[in-house]
PDB file of N, CA, C and O and ligand atoms in Angstrom:
ATOM      1  N   MET Z   1       0.816  -1.152   0.026  1.00  0.00           N
ATOM      2  CA  MET Z   1       0.007  -0.017   0.004  1.00  0.00           C
ATOM      3  C   MET Z   1       0.869   1.246   0.038  1.00  0.00           C
ATOM      4  O   MET Z   1       2.018   1.216   0.455  1.00  0.00           O
ATOM      5  N   ARG Z   2       0.375   2.291  -0.562  1.00  0.00           N
ATOM      6  CA  ARG Z   2       1.090   3.586  -0.504  1.00  0.00           C
ATOM      7  C   ARG Z   2       0.377   4.569   0.375  1.00  0.00           C
ATOM      8  O   ARG Z   2      -0.814   4.664   0.335  1.00  0.00           O
ATOM      9  N   VAL Z   3       1.181   5.152   1.258  1.00  0.00           N
ATOM     10  CA  VAL Z   3       0.674   6.125   2.228  1.00  0.00           C
ATOM     11  C   VAL Z   3       1.592   7.373   2.111  1.00  0.00           C
ATOM     12  O   VAL Z   3       2.757   7.202   2.458  1.00  0.00           O
ATOM     13  N   ARG Z   4       1.034   8.467   1.633  1.00  0.00           N
ATOM     14  CA  ARG Z   4       1.764   9.691   1.542  1.00  0.00           C
ATOM     15  C   ARG Z   4       3.189   9.460   1.001  1.00  0.00           C
ATOM     16  O   ARG Z   4       4.180   9.946   1.576  1.00  0.00           O
ATOM     17  N   GLY Z   5       3.320   8.750  -0.083  1.00  0.00           N
ATOM     18  CA  GLY Z   5       4.581   8.524  -0.806  1.00  0.00           C
ATOM     19  C   GLY Z   5       5.420   7.423  -0.273  1.00  0.00           C
ATOM     20  O   GLY Z   5       6.572   7.142  -0.837  1.00  0.00           O
ATOM     21  N   HIS Z   6       4.934   6.762   0.820  1.00  0.00           N
ATOM     22  CA  HIS Z   6       5.729   5.591   1.315  1.00  0.00           C
ATOM     23  C   HIS Z   6       4.996   4.298   0.831  1.00  0.00           C
ATOM     24  O   HIS Z   6       3.799   4.177   1.001  1.00  0.00           O
ATOM     25  N   TYR Z   7       5.810   3.480   0.302  1.00  0.00           N
ATOM     26  CA  TYR Z   7       5.342   2.206  -0.192  1.00  0.00           C
ATOM     27  C   TYR Z   7       5.536   1.097   0.931  1.00  0.00           C
ATOM     28  O   TYR Z   7       6.675   0.760   1.211  1.00  0.00           O
ATOM     29  N   LEU Z   8       4.497   0.650   1.577  1.00  0.00           N
ATOM     30  CA  LEU Z   8       4.583  -0.149   2.786  1.00  0.00           C
ATOM     31  C   LEU Z   8       4.078  -1.599   2.602  1.00  0.00           C
ATOM     32  O   LEU Z   8       3.246  -1.817   1.812  1.00  0.00           O
ATOM     33  N   ALA Z   9       4.736  -2.511   3.289  1.00  0.00           N
ATOM     34  CA  ALA Z   9       4.280  -3.832   3.354  1.00  0.00           C
ATOM     35  C   ALA Z   9       4.062  -4.122   4.907  1.00  0.00           C
ATOM     36  O   ALA Z   9       4.845  -3.853   5.757  1.00  0.00           O
ATOM     37  N   LEU Z  10       2.929  -4.707   5.205  1.00  0.00           N
ATOM     38  CA  LEU Z  10       2.585  -5.075   6.577  1.00  0.00           C
ATOM     39  C   LEU Z  10       2.583  -6.557   6.691  1.00  0.00           C
ATOM     40  O   LEU Z  10       2.072  -7.291   5.772  1.00  0.00           O
ATOM     41  N   PHE Z  11       3.086  -7.063   7.819  1.00  0.00           N
ATOM     42  CA  PHE Z  11       3.133  -8.503   8.013  1.00  0.00           C
ATOM     43  C   PHE Z  11       2.686  -8.803   9.499  1.00  0.00           C
ATOM     44  O   PHE Z  11       2.923  -7.987  10.381  1.00  0.00           O
ATOM     45  N   ASP Z  12       2.006  -9.966   9.654  1.00  0.00           N
ATOM     46  CA  ASP Z  12       1.649 -10.415  10.955  1.00  0.00           C
ATOM     47  C   ASP Z  12       2.784 -11.393  11.378  1.00  0.00           C
ATOM     48  O   ASP Z  12       2.954 -12.495  10.781  1.00  0.00           O
ATOM     49  N   VAL Z  13       3.537 -10.980  12.399  1.00  0.00           N
ATOM     50  CA  VAL Z  13       4.704 -11.790  12.858  1.00  0.00           C
ATOM     51  C   VAL Z  13       4.264 -12.287  14.267  1.00  0.00           C
ATOM     52  O   VAL Z  13       4.348 -11.521  15.297  1.00  0.00           O
ATOM     53  N   ASP Z  14       3.753 -13.489  14.305  1.00  0.00           N
ATOM     54  CA  ASP Z  14       3.366 -14.039  15.595  1.00  0.00           C
ATOM     55  C   ASP Z  14       2.436 -13.150  16.363  1.00  0.00           C
ATOM     56  O   ASP Z  14       2.571 -12.953  17.554  1.00  0.00           O
ATOM     57  N   GLY Z  15       1.465 -12.558  15.663  1.00  0.00           N
ATOM     58  CA  GLY Z  15       0.464 -11.700  16.331  1.00  0.00           C
ATOM     59  C   GLY Z  15       0.867 -10.207  16.489  1.00  0.00           C
ATOM     60  O   GLY Z  15       0.072  -9.486  16.938  1.00  0.00           O
ATOM     61  N   THR Z  16       2.051  -9.911  16.039  1.00  0.00           N
ATOM     62  CA  THR Z  16       2.494  -8.557  16.036  1.00  0.00           C
ATOM     63  C   THR Z  16       2.588  -7.998  14.659  1.00  0.00           C
ATOM     64  O   THR Z  16       3.161  -8.606  13.799  1.00  0.00           O
ATOM     65  N   VAL Z  17       2.013  -6.831  14.378  1.00  0.00           N
ATOM     66  CA  VAL Z  17       2.031  -6.260  13.094  1.00  0.00           C
ATOM     67  C   VAL Z  17       3.333  -5.503  12.849  1.00  0.00           C
ATOM     68  O   VAL Z  17       3.733  -4.685  13.769  1.00  0.00           O
ATOM     69  N   ARG Z  18       4.038  -5.836  11.814  1.00  0.00           N
ATOM     70  CA  ARG Z  18       5.312  -5.121  11.449  1.00  0.00           C
ATOM     71  C   ARG Z  18       5.121  -4.549  10.144  1.00  0.00           C
ATOM     72  O   ARG Z  18       4.446  -5.044   9.214  1.00  0.00           O
ATOM     73  N   ALA Z  19       5.703  -3.317  10.007  1.00  0.00           N
ATOM     74  CA  ALA Z  19       5.657  -2.490   8.712  1.00  0.00           C
ATOM     75  C   ALA Z  19       7.076  -2.243   8.272  1.00  0.00           C
ATOM     76  O   ALA Z  19       7.884  -1.794   9.047  1.00  0.00           O
ATOM     77  N   VAL Z  20       7.273  -2.560   7.014  1.00  0.00           N
ATOM     78  CA  VAL Z  20       8.574  -2.218   6.361  1.00  0.00           C
ATOM     79  C   VAL Z  20       8.329  -1.666   4.999  1.00  0.00           C
ATOM     80  O   VAL Z  20       7.247  -1.709   4.450  1.00  0.00           O
ATOM     81  N   GLN Z  21       9.371  -1.022   4.487  1.00  0.00           N
ATOM     82  CA  GLN Z  21       9.270  -0.546   3.111  1.00  0.00           C
ATOM     83  C   GLN Z  21       9.060  -1.717   2.176  1.00  0.00           C
ATOM     84  O   GLN Z  21       9.583  -2.851   2.376  1.00  0.00           O
ATOM     85  N   ASN Z  22       8.184  -1.581   1.249  1.00  0.00           N
ATOM     86  CA  ASN Z  22       7.772  -2.677   0.277  1.00  0.00           C
ATOM     87  C   ASN Z  22       8.600  -2.639  -0.958  1.00  0.00           C
ATOM     88  O   ASN Z  22       8.103  -2.783  -2.042  1.00  0.00           O
ATOM     89  N   THR Z  23       9.854  -2.483  -0.753  1.00  0.00           N
ATOM     90  CA  THR Z  23      10.780  -2.447  -1.966  1.00  0.00           C
ATOM     91  C   THR Z  23      12.038  -3.268  -1.584  1.00  0.00           C
ATOM     92  O   THR Z  23      12.892  -2.810  -0.789  1.00  0.00           O
ATOM     93  N   CYS Z  24      12.200  -4.377  -2.189  1.00  0.00           N
ATOM     94  CA  CYS Z  24      13.356  -5.218  -2.019  1.00  0.00           C
ATOM     95  C   CYS Z  24      14.634  -4.465  -2.391  1.00  0.00           C
ATOM     96  O   CYS Z  24      14.645  -3.799  -3.426  1.00  0.00           O
ATOM     97  N   LEU Z  25      15.688  -4.612  -1.670  1.00  0.00           N
ATOM     98  CA  LEU Z  25      16.972  -3.922  -1.973  1.00  0.00           C
ATOM     99  C   LEU Z  25      17.705  -4.533  -3.195  1.00  0.00           C
ATOM    100  O   LEU Z  25      18.662  -3.987  -3.638  1.00  0.00           O
ATOM    101  N   HIS Z  26      17.274  -5.695  -3.584  1.00  0.00           N
ATOM    102  CA  HIS Z  26      17.967  -6.454  -4.688  1.00  0.00           C
ATOM    103  C   HIS Z  26      17.739  -5.644  -5.960  1.00  0.00           C
ATOM    104  O   HIS Z  26      18.605  -4.995  -6.496  1.00  0.00           O
ATOM    105  N   VAL Z  27      16.533  -5.684  -6.482  1.00  0.00           N
ATOM    106  CA  VAL Z  27      16.190  -4.916  -7.744  1.00  0.00           C
ATOM    107  C   VAL Z  27      14.909  -4.132  -7.597  1.00  0.00           C
ATOM    108  O   VAL Z  27      14.465  -3.672  -8.641  1.00  0.00           O
ATOM    109  N   GLY Z  28      14.437  -4.014  -6.322  1.00  0.00           N
ATOM    110  CA  GLY Z  28      13.327  -3.108  -6.089  1.00  0.00           C
ATOM    111  C   GLY Z  28      11.983  -3.698  -6.299  1.00  0.00           C
ATOM    112  O   GLY Z  28      10.974  -2.975  -6.219  1.00  0.00           O
ATOM    113  N   ASN Z  29      11.854  -4.978  -6.368  1.00  0.00           N
ATOM    114  CA  ASN Z  29      10.469  -5.616  -6.528  1.00  0.00           C
ATOM    115  C   ASN Z  29       9.787  -5.572  -5.117  1.00  0.00           C
ATOM    116  O   ASN Z  29      10.440  -5.556  -4.076  1.00  0.00           O
ATOM    117  N   PRO Z  30       8.494  -5.603  -5.153  1.00  0.00           N
ATOM    118  CA  PRO Z  30       7.742  -5.695  -3.899  1.00  0.00           C
ATOM    119  C   PRO Z  30       7.951  -6.998  -3.142  1.00  0.00           C
ATOM    120  O   PRO Z  30       8.071  -8.058  -3.787  1.00  0.00           O
ATOM    121  N   ILE Z  31       7.943  -6.883  -1.810  1.00  0.00           N
ATOM    122  CA  ILE Z  31       8.103  -8.101  -0.926  1.00  0.00           C
ATOM    123  C   ILE Z  31       6.888  -8.497  -0.206  1.00  0.00           C
ATOM    124  O   ILE Z  31       6.902  -9.443   0.496  1.00  0.00           O
ATOM    125  N   ASP Z  32       5.784  -7.830  -0.461  1.00  0.00           N
ATOM    126  CA  ASP Z  32       4.587  -8.035   0.381  1.00  0.00           C
ATOM    127  C   ASP Z  32       3.970  -9.425   0.145  1.00  0.00           C
ATOM    128  O   ASP Z  32       3.186  -9.887   0.990  1.00  0.00           O
ATOM    129  N   ASP Z  33       4.343 -10.143  -0.937  1.00  0.00           N
ATOM    130  CA  ASP Z  33       3.846 -11.507  -1.113  1.00  0.00           C
ATOM    131  C   ASP Z  33       4.859 -12.529  -0.597  1.00  0.00           C
ATOM    132  O   ASP Z  33       4.715 -13.776  -0.887  1.00  0.00           O
ATOM    133  N   GLY Z  34       5.892 -12.102   0.095  1.00  0.00           N
ATOM    134  CA  GLY Z  34       6.903 -12.962   0.610  1.00  0.00           C
ATOM    135  C   GLY Z  34       6.370 -13.891   1.742  1.00  0.00           C
ATOM    136  O   GLY Z  34       5.447 -13.479   2.385  1.00  0.00           O
ATOM    137  N   THR Z  35       7.093 -14.936   1.931  1.00  0.00           N
ATOM    138  CA  THR Z  35       6.725 -15.830   3.049  1.00  0.00           C
ATOM    139  C   THR Z  35       7.491 -15.459   4.315  1.00  0.00           C
ATOM    140  O   THR Z  35       8.626 -14.962   4.259  1.00  0.00           O
ATOM    141  N   VAL Z  36       6.785 -15.572   5.453  1.00  0.00           N
ATOM    142  CA  VAL Z  36       7.320 -15.185   6.728  1.00  0.00           C
ATOM    143  C   VAL Z  36       7.586 -16.464   7.558  1.00  0.00           C
ATOM    144  O   VAL Z  36       6.718 -17.327   7.701  1.00  0.00           O
ATOM    145  N   LYS Z  37       8.772 -16.530   8.124  1.00  0.00           N
ATOM    146  CA  LYS Z  37       9.178 -17.628   8.925  1.00  0.00           C
ATOM    147  C   LYS Z  37      10.189 -17.092  10.028  1.00  0.00           C
ATOM    148  O   LYS Z  37      11.125 -16.346   9.577  1.00  0.00           O
ATOM    149  N   ASP Z  38      10.022 -17.464  11.243  1.00  0.00           N
ATOM    150  CA  ASP Z  38      10.882 -17.074  12.276  1.00  0.00           C
ATOM    151  C   ASP Z  38      11.137 -15.520  12.340  1.00  0.00           C
ATOM    152  O   ASP Z  38      12.255 -15.062  12.563  1.00  0.00           O
ATOM    153  N   GLY Z  39      10.119 -14.734  12.071  1.00  0.00           N
ATOM    154  CA  GLY Z  39      10.225 -13.297  12.041  1.00  0.00           C
ATOM    155  C   GLY Z  39      10.885 -12.672  10.904  1.00  0.00           C
ATOM    156  O   GLY Z  39      11.216 -11.527  10.899  1.00  0.00           O
ATOM    157  N   CYS Z  40      11.155 -13.435   9.884  1.00  0.00           N
ATOM    158  CA  CYS Z  40      11.876 -12.933   8.708  1.00  0.00           C
ATOM    159  C   CYS Z  40      11.001 -13.163   7.495  1.00  0.00           C
ATOM    160  O   CYS Z  40      10.320 -14.196   7.356  1.00  0.00           O
ATOM    161  N   VAL Z  41      11.094 -12.211   6.510  1.00  0.00           N
ATOM    162  CA  VAL Z  41      10.382 -12.460   5.270  1.00  0.00           C
ATOM    163  C   VAL Z  41      11.442 -12.761   4.147  1.00  0.00           C
ATOM    164  O   VAL Z  41      12.505 -12.242   4.136  1.00  0.00           O
ATOM    165  N   THR Z  42      11.001 -13.676   3.266  1.00  0.00           N
ATOM    166  CA  THR Z  42      11.833 -13.972   2.144  1.00  0.00           C
ATOM    167  C   THR Z  42      11.167 -13.415   0.865  1.00  0.00           C
ATOM    168  O   THR Z  42       9.943 -13.696   0.659  1.00  0.00           O
ATOM    169  N   CYS Z  43      11.906 -12.627   0.212  1.00  0.00           N
ATOM    170  CA  CYS Z  43      11.391 -11.974  -1.007  1.00  0.00           C
ATOM    171  C   CYS Z  43      10.965 -13.054  -2.014  1.00  0.00           C
ATOM    172  O   CYS Z  43      11.720 -13.993  -2.286  1.00  0.00           O
ATOM    173  N   PRO Z  44       9.739 -12.902  -2.578  1.00  0.00           N
ATOM    174  CA  PRO Z  44       9.226 -13.905  -3.473  1.00  0.00           C
ATOM    175  C   PRO Z  44       9.921 -13.928  -4.822  1.00  0.00           C
ATOM    176  O   PRO Z  44       9.796 -14.857  -5.623  1.00  0.00           O
ATOM    177  N   TRP Z  45      10.795 -12.944  -5.093  1.00  0.00           N
ATOM    178  CA  TRP Z  45      11.368 -12.882  -6.433  1.00  0.00           C
ATOM    179  C   TRP Z  45      12.668 -13.669  -6.500  1.00  0.00           C
ATOM    180  O   TRP Z  45      12.811 -14.466  -7.447  1.00  0.00           O
ATOM    181  N   HIS Z  46      13.558 -13.421  -5.663  1.00  0.00           N
ATOM    182  CA  HIS Z  46      14.899 -14.134  -5.789  1.00  0.00           C
ATOM    183  C   HIS Z  46      15.474 -14.591  -4.420  1.00  0.00           C
ATOM    184  O   HIS Z  46      16.605 -14.969  -4.308  1.00  0.00           O
ATOM    185  N   GLY Z  47      14.601 -14.486  -3.377  1.00  0.00           N
ATOM    186  CA  GLY Z  47      14.998 -15.079  -2.062  1.00  0.00           C
ATOM    187  C   GLY Z  47      15.759 -14.313  -1.110  1.00  0.00           C
ATOM    188  O   GLY Z  47      16.260 -14.855  -0.097  1.00  0.00           O
ATOM    189  N   TRP Z  48      15.998 -13.042  -1.314  1.00  0.00           N
ATOM    190  CA  TRP Z  48      16.581 -12.265  -0.316  1.00  0.00           C
ATOM    191  C   TRP Z  48      15.744 -12.284   0.972  1.00  0.00           C
ATOM    192  O   TRP Z  48      14.566 -12.187   0.901  1.00  0.00           O
ATOM    193  N   ARG Z  49      16.424 -12.244   2.170  1.00  0.00           N
ATOM    194  CA  ARG Z  49      15.679 -12.365   3.428  1.00  0.00           C
ATOM    195  C   ARG Z  49      15.900 -11.109   4.250  1.00  0.00           C
ATOM    196  O   ARG Z  49      17.069 -10.651   4.278  1.00  0.00           O
ATOM    197  N   TYR Z  50      14.912 -10.750   4.988  1.00  0.00           N
ATOM    198  CA  TYR Z  50      14.938  -9.595   5.896  1.00  0.00           C
ATOM    199  C   TYR Z  50      14.329  -9.967   7.221  1.00  0.00           C
ATOM    200  O   TYR Z  50      13.252 -10.532   7.321  1.00  0.00           O
ATOM    201  N   ASP Z  51      14.937  -9.409   8.253  1.00  0.00           N
ATOM    202  CA  ASP Z  51      14.404  -9.540   9.626  1.00  0.00           C
ATOM    203  C   ASP Z  51      13.293  -8.474   9.750  1.00  0.00           C
ATOM    204  O   ASP Z  51      13.573  -7.263   9.546  1.00  0.00           O
ATOM    205  N   LEU Z  52      12.075  -8.830  10.043  1.00  0.00           N
ATOM    206  CA  LEU Z  52      10.998  -7.894  10.051  1.00  0.00           C
ATOM    207  C   LEU Z  52      10.966  -6.999  11.298  1.00  0.00           C
ATOM    208  O   LEU Z  52      10.276  -5.959  11.326  1.00  0.00           O
ATOM    209  N   ARG Z  53      11.724  -7.361  12.313  1.00  0.00           N
ATOM    210  CA  ARG Z  53      11.817  -6.503  13.509  1.00  0.00           C
ATOM    211  C   ARG Z  53      12.768  -5.340  13.200  1.00  0.00           C
ATOM    212  O   ARG Z  53      12.447  -4.224  13.636  1.00  0.00           O
ATOM    213  N   SER Z  54      13.904  -5.580  12.642  1.00  0.00           N
ATOM    214  CA  SER Z  54      14.925  -4.591  12.452  1.00  0.00           C
ATOM    215  C   SER Z  54      14.974  -4.116  10.998  1.00  0.00           C
ATOM    216  O   SER Z  54      15.539  -3.059  10.728  1.00  0.00           O
ATOM    217  N   GLY Z  55      14.444  -4.874  10.077  1.00  0.00           N
ATOM    218  CA  GLY Z  55      14.604  -4.591   8.615  1.00  0.00           C
ATOM    219  C   GLY Z  55      15.896  -5.099   8.018  1.00  0.00           C
ATOM    220  O   GLY Z  55      16.157  -5.007   6.801  1.00  0.00           O
ATOM    221  N   GLU Z  56      16.777  -5.634   8.876  1.00  0.00           N
ATOM    222  CA  GLU Z  56      18.147  -6.004   8.378  1.00  0.00           C
ATOM    223  C   GLU Z  56      18.034  -7.111   7.269  1.00  0.00           C
ATOM    224  O   GLU Z  56      17.200  -7.966   7.370  1.00  0.00           O
ATOM    225  N   HIS Z  57      18.929  -6.943   6.329  1.00  0.00           N
ATOM    226  CA  HIS Z  57      19.074  -7.956   5.306  1.00  0.00           C
ATOM    227  C   HIS Z  57      20.024  -9.073   5.806  1.00  0.00           C
ATOM    228  O   HIS Z  57      21.072  -8.805   6.283  1.00  0.00           O
ATOM    229  N   LEU Z  58      19.573 -10.280   5.761  1.00  0.00           N
ATOM    230  CA  LEU Z  58      20.248 -11.417   6.219  1.00  0.00           C
ATOM    231  C   LEU Z  58      20.962 -12.109   5.112  1.00  0.00           C
ATOM    232  O   LEU Z  58      20.388 -12.588   4.105  1.00  0.00           O
ATOM    233  N   THR Z  59      22.271 -12.098   5.193  1.00  0.00           N
ATOM    234  CA  THR Z  59      23.057 -12.772   4.170  1.00  0.00           C
ATOM    235  C   THR Z  59      23.946 -13.824   4.713  1.00  0.00           C
ATOM    236  O   THR Z  59      24.028 -13.972   5.941  1.00  0.00           O
ATOM    237  N   VAL Z  60      24.644 -14.539   3.799  1.00  0.00           N
ATOM    238  CA  VAL Z  60      25.492 -15.608   4.291  1.00  0.00           C
ATOM    239  C   VAL Z  60      26.727 -15.010   5.038  1.00  0.00           C
ATOM    240  O   VAL Z  60      27.400 -15.765   5.784  1.00  0.00           O
ATOM    241  N   PHE Z  61      26.983 -13.717   4.876  1.00  0.00           N
ATOM    242  CA  PHE Z  61      28.077 -13.031   5.555  1.00  0.00           C
ATOM    243  C   PHE Z  61      27.627 -12.379   6.777  1.00  0.00           C
ATOM    244  O   PHE Z  61      28.402 -11.702   7.446  1.00  0.00           O
ATOM    245  N   GLY Z  62      26.340 -12.377   7.119  1.00  0.00           N
ATOM    246  CA  GLY Z  62      25.826 -11.765   8.354  1.00  0.00           C
ATOM    247  C   GLY Z  62      24.687 -10.742   7.999  1.00  0.00           C
ATOM    248  O   GLY Z  62      24.198 -10.757   6.884  1.00  0.00           O
ATOM    249  N   ARG Z  63      24.423  -9.947   8.977  1.00  0.00           N
ATOM    250  CA  ARG Z  63      23.337  -9.004   8.880  1.00  0.00           C
ATOM    251  C   ARG Z  63      23.894  -7.679   8.207  1.00  0.00           C
ATOM    252  O   ARG Z  63      24.949  -7.177   8.596  1.00  0.00           O
ATOM    253  N   ARG Z  64      23.146  -7.104   7.318  1.00  0.00           N
ATOM    254  CA  ARG Z  64      23.514  -5.855   6.605  1.00  0.00           C
ATOM    255  C   ARG Z  64      22.378  -4.901   6.775  1.00  0.00           C
ATOM    256  O   ARG Z  64      21.208  -5.251   7.018  1.00  0.00           O
ATOM    257  N   PRO Z  65      22.601  -3.647   6.621  1.00  0.00           N
ATOM    258  CA  PRO Z  65      21.496  -2.676   6.579  1.00  0.00           C
ATOM    259  C   PRO Z  65      20.503  -3.126   5.568  1.00  0.00           C
ATOM    260  O   PRO Z  65      20.846  -3.621   4.512  1.00  0.00           O
ATOM    261  N   GLY Z  66      19.162  -2.939   5.922  1.00  0.00           N
ATOM    262  CA  GLY Z  66      18.186  -3.461   4.987  1.00  0.00           C
ATOM    263  C   GLY Z  66      17.079  -2.508   4.799  1.00  0.00           C
ATOM    264  O   GLY Z  66      17.238  -1.327   4.459  1.00  0.00           O
ATOM    265  N   LEU Z  67      15.832  -3.029   5.002  1.00  0.00           N
ATOM    266  CA  LEU Z  67      14.623  -2.236   4.807  1.00  0.00           C
ATOM    267  C   LEU Z  67      14.361  -1.250   5.787  1.00  0.00           C
ATOM    268  O   LEU Z  67      14.612  -1.482   6.977  1.00  0.00           O
ATOM    269  N   ARG Z  68      13.730  -0.112   5.491  1.00  0.00           N
ATOM    270  CA  ARG Z  68      13.287   0.846   6.498  1.00  0.00           C
ATOM    271  C   ARG Z  68      12.105   0.152   7.278  1.00  0.00           C
ATOM    272  O   ARG Z  68      11.249  -0.535   6.648  1.00  0.00           O
ATOM    273  N   THR Z  69      12.077   0.359   8.547  1.00  0.00           N
ATOM    274  CA  THR Z  69      10.978  -0.148   9.324  1.00  0.00           C
ATOM    275  C   THR Z  69      10.137   1.078   9.896  1.00  0.00           C
ATOM    276  O   THR Z  69      10.708   2.124   9.914  1.00  0.00           O
ATOM    277  N   TYR Z  70       8.982   0.702  10.221  1.00  0.00           N
ATOM    278  CA  TYR Z  70       8.002   1.810  10.727  1.00  0.00           C
ATOM    279  C   TYR Z  70       7.339   1.390  11.984  1.00  0.00           C
ATOM    280  O   TYR Z  70       7.021   0.142  12.170  1.00  0.00           O
ATOM    281  N   GLU Z  71       7.186   2.334  12.907  1.00  0.00           N
ATOM    282  CA  GLU Z  71       6.504   2.016  14.134  1.00  0.00           C
ATOM    283  C   GLU Z  71       5.081   1.799  13.819  1.00  0.00           C
ATOM    284  O   GLU Z  71       4.429   2.474  13.033  1.00  0.00           O
ATOM    285  N   VAL Z  72       4.455   0.779  14.501  1.00  0.00           N
ATOM    286  CA  VAL Z  72       3.053   0.363  14.276  1.00  0.00           C
ATOM    287  C   VAL Z  72       2.349   0.309  15.589  1.00  0.00           C
ATOM    288  O   VAL Z  72       2.868  -0.206  16.681  1.00  0.00           O
ATOM    289  N   ARG Z  73       1.126   0.832  15.658  1.00  0.00           N
ATOM    290  CA  ARG Z  73       0.220   0.696  16.800  1.00  0.00           C
ATOM    291  C   ARG Z  73      -1.087   0.150  16.249  1.00  0.00           C
ATOM    292  O   ARG Z  73      -1.542   0.594  15.226  1.00  0.00           O
ATOM    293  N   VAL Z  74      -1.633  -0.776  17.003  1.00  0.00           N
ATOM    294  CA  VAL Z  74      -2.941  -1.293  16.690  1.00  0.00           C
ATOM    295  C   VAL Z  74      -3.937  -0.800  17.722  1.00  0.00           C
ATOM    296  O   VAL Z  74      -3.745  -0.992  18.894  1.00  0.00           O
ATOM    297  N   VAL Z  75      -4.922  -0.049  17.213  1.00  0.00           N
ATOM    298  CA  VAL Z  75      -5.915   0.547  18.104  1.00  0.00           C
ATOM    299  C   VAL Z  75      -7.295  -0.018  17.593  1.00  0.00           C
ATOM    300  O   VAL Z  75      -7.798   0.382  16.593  1.00  0.00           O
ATOM    301  N   GLY Z  76      -7.814  -0.941  18.409  1.00  0.00           N
ATOM    302  CA  GLY Z  76      -9.033  -1.630  17.978  1.00  0.00           C
ATOM    303  C   GLY Z  76      -8.839  -2.310  16.677  1.00  0.00           C
ATOM    304  O   GLY Z  76      -7.981  -3.166  16.548  1.00  0.00           O
ATOM    305  N   ASP Z  77      -9.599  -1.961  15.631  1.00  0.00           N
ATOM    306  CA  ASP Z  77      -9.441  -2.539  14.309  1.00  0.00           C
ATOM    307  C   ASP Z  77      -8.611  -1.760  13.406  1.00  0.00           C
ATOM    308  O   ASP Z  77      -8.353  -2.120  12.217  1.00  0.00           O
ATOM    309  N   ASP Z  78      -8.003  -0.662  13.919  1.00  0.00           N
ATOM    310  CA  ASP Z  78      -7.177   0.183  13.129  1.00  0.00           C
ATOM    311  C   ASP Z  78      -5.711  -0.074  13.256  1.00  0.00           C
ATOM    312  O   ASP Z  78      -5.268  -0.330  14.443  1.00  0.00           O
ATOM    313  N   ILE Z  79      -4.988  -0.104  12.158  1.00  0.00           N
ATOM    314  CA  ILE Z  79      -3.501  -0.249  12.220  1.00  0.00           C
ATOM    315  C   ILE Z  79      -2.924   1.140  11.889  1.00  0.00           C
ATOM    316  O   ILE Z  79      -3.146   1.675  10.840  1.00  0.00           O
ATOM    317  N   MET Z  80      -2.148   1.684  12.904  1.00  0.00           N
ATOM    318  CA  MET Z  80      -1.659   3.098  12.749  1.00  0.00           C
ATOM    319  C   MET Z  80      -0.086   2.888  12.449  1.00  0.00           C
ATOM    320  O   MET Z  80       0.629   2.284  13.293  1.00  0.00           O
ATOM    321  N   VAL Z  81       0.376   3.435  11.363  1.00  0.00           N
ATOM    322  CA  VAL Z  81       1.767   3.376  11.014  1.00  0.00           C
ATOM    323  C   VAL Z  81       2.381   4.799  11.054  1.00  0.00           C
ATOM    324  O   VAL Z  81       1.866   5.694  10.397  1.00  0.00           O
ATOM    325  N   ASP Z  82       3.488   4.933  11.807  1.00  0.00           N
ATOM    326  CA  ASP Z  82       4.140   6.237  11.900  1.00  0.00           C
ATOM    327  C   ASP Z  82       5.053   6.352  10.662  1.00  0.00           C
ATOM    328  O   ASP Z  82       6.121   5.654  10.568  1.00  0.00           O
ATOM    329  N   ILE Z  83       4.717   7.241   9.753  1.00  0.00           N
ATOM    330  CA  ILE Z  83       5.563   7.374   8.507  1.00  0.00           C
ATOM    331  C   ILE Z  83       6.262   8.690   8.484  1.00  0.00           C
ATOM    332  O   ILE Z  83       6.836   9.074   7.481  1.00  0.00           O
ATOM    333  N   GLU Z  84       6.425   9.313   9.625  1.00  0.00           N
ATOM    334  CA  GLU Z  84       7.130  10.582   9.640  1.00  0.00           C
ATOM    335  C   GLU Z  84       8.620  10.261   9.364  1.00  0.00           C
ATOM    336  O   GLU Z  84       9.148   9.201   9.783  1.00  0.00           O
ATOM    337  N   ASP Z  85       9.308  11.139   8.749  1.00  0.00           N
ATOM    338  CA  ASP Z  85      10.707  11.031   8.391  1.00  0.00           C
ATOM    339  C   ASP Z  85      11.528  11.410   9.549  1.00  0.00           C
ATOM    340  O   ASP Z  85      11.208  12.128  10.444  1.00  0.00           O
TER     341      ASP Z  85
HETATM  342  S1  FES N   1      13.816  -8.505  -5.916  1.00  0.00           S
HETATM  343 FE1  FES N   1      13.888  -9.333  -3.971  1.00  0.00          FE
HETATM  344  S2  FES N   1      15.364 -10.869  -4.091  1.00  0.00           S
HETATM  345 FE2  FES N   1      15.342  -9.982  -6.058  1.00  0.00          FE
END
């Protein structure tokens, strides 16, 4: 989804909503159809993995800077994402 110029992907991680930028750092494809396991999403295009808590890119060489993350609050049925810069 796009909110005020931010392209967001929301995931349910063991009952906690996580929001990250919806643009994979590999070639920029969306990651919102990726599979989630152990708190990490795997990009559906070529398999890059990201920790949804920190946004870090998980590589065979370790953790690297990754996706932008956003603070999320759930208020009743509403999901509020802080998109301030
Ligand atoms: S676009 Fe995500 S791994 Fe290639």
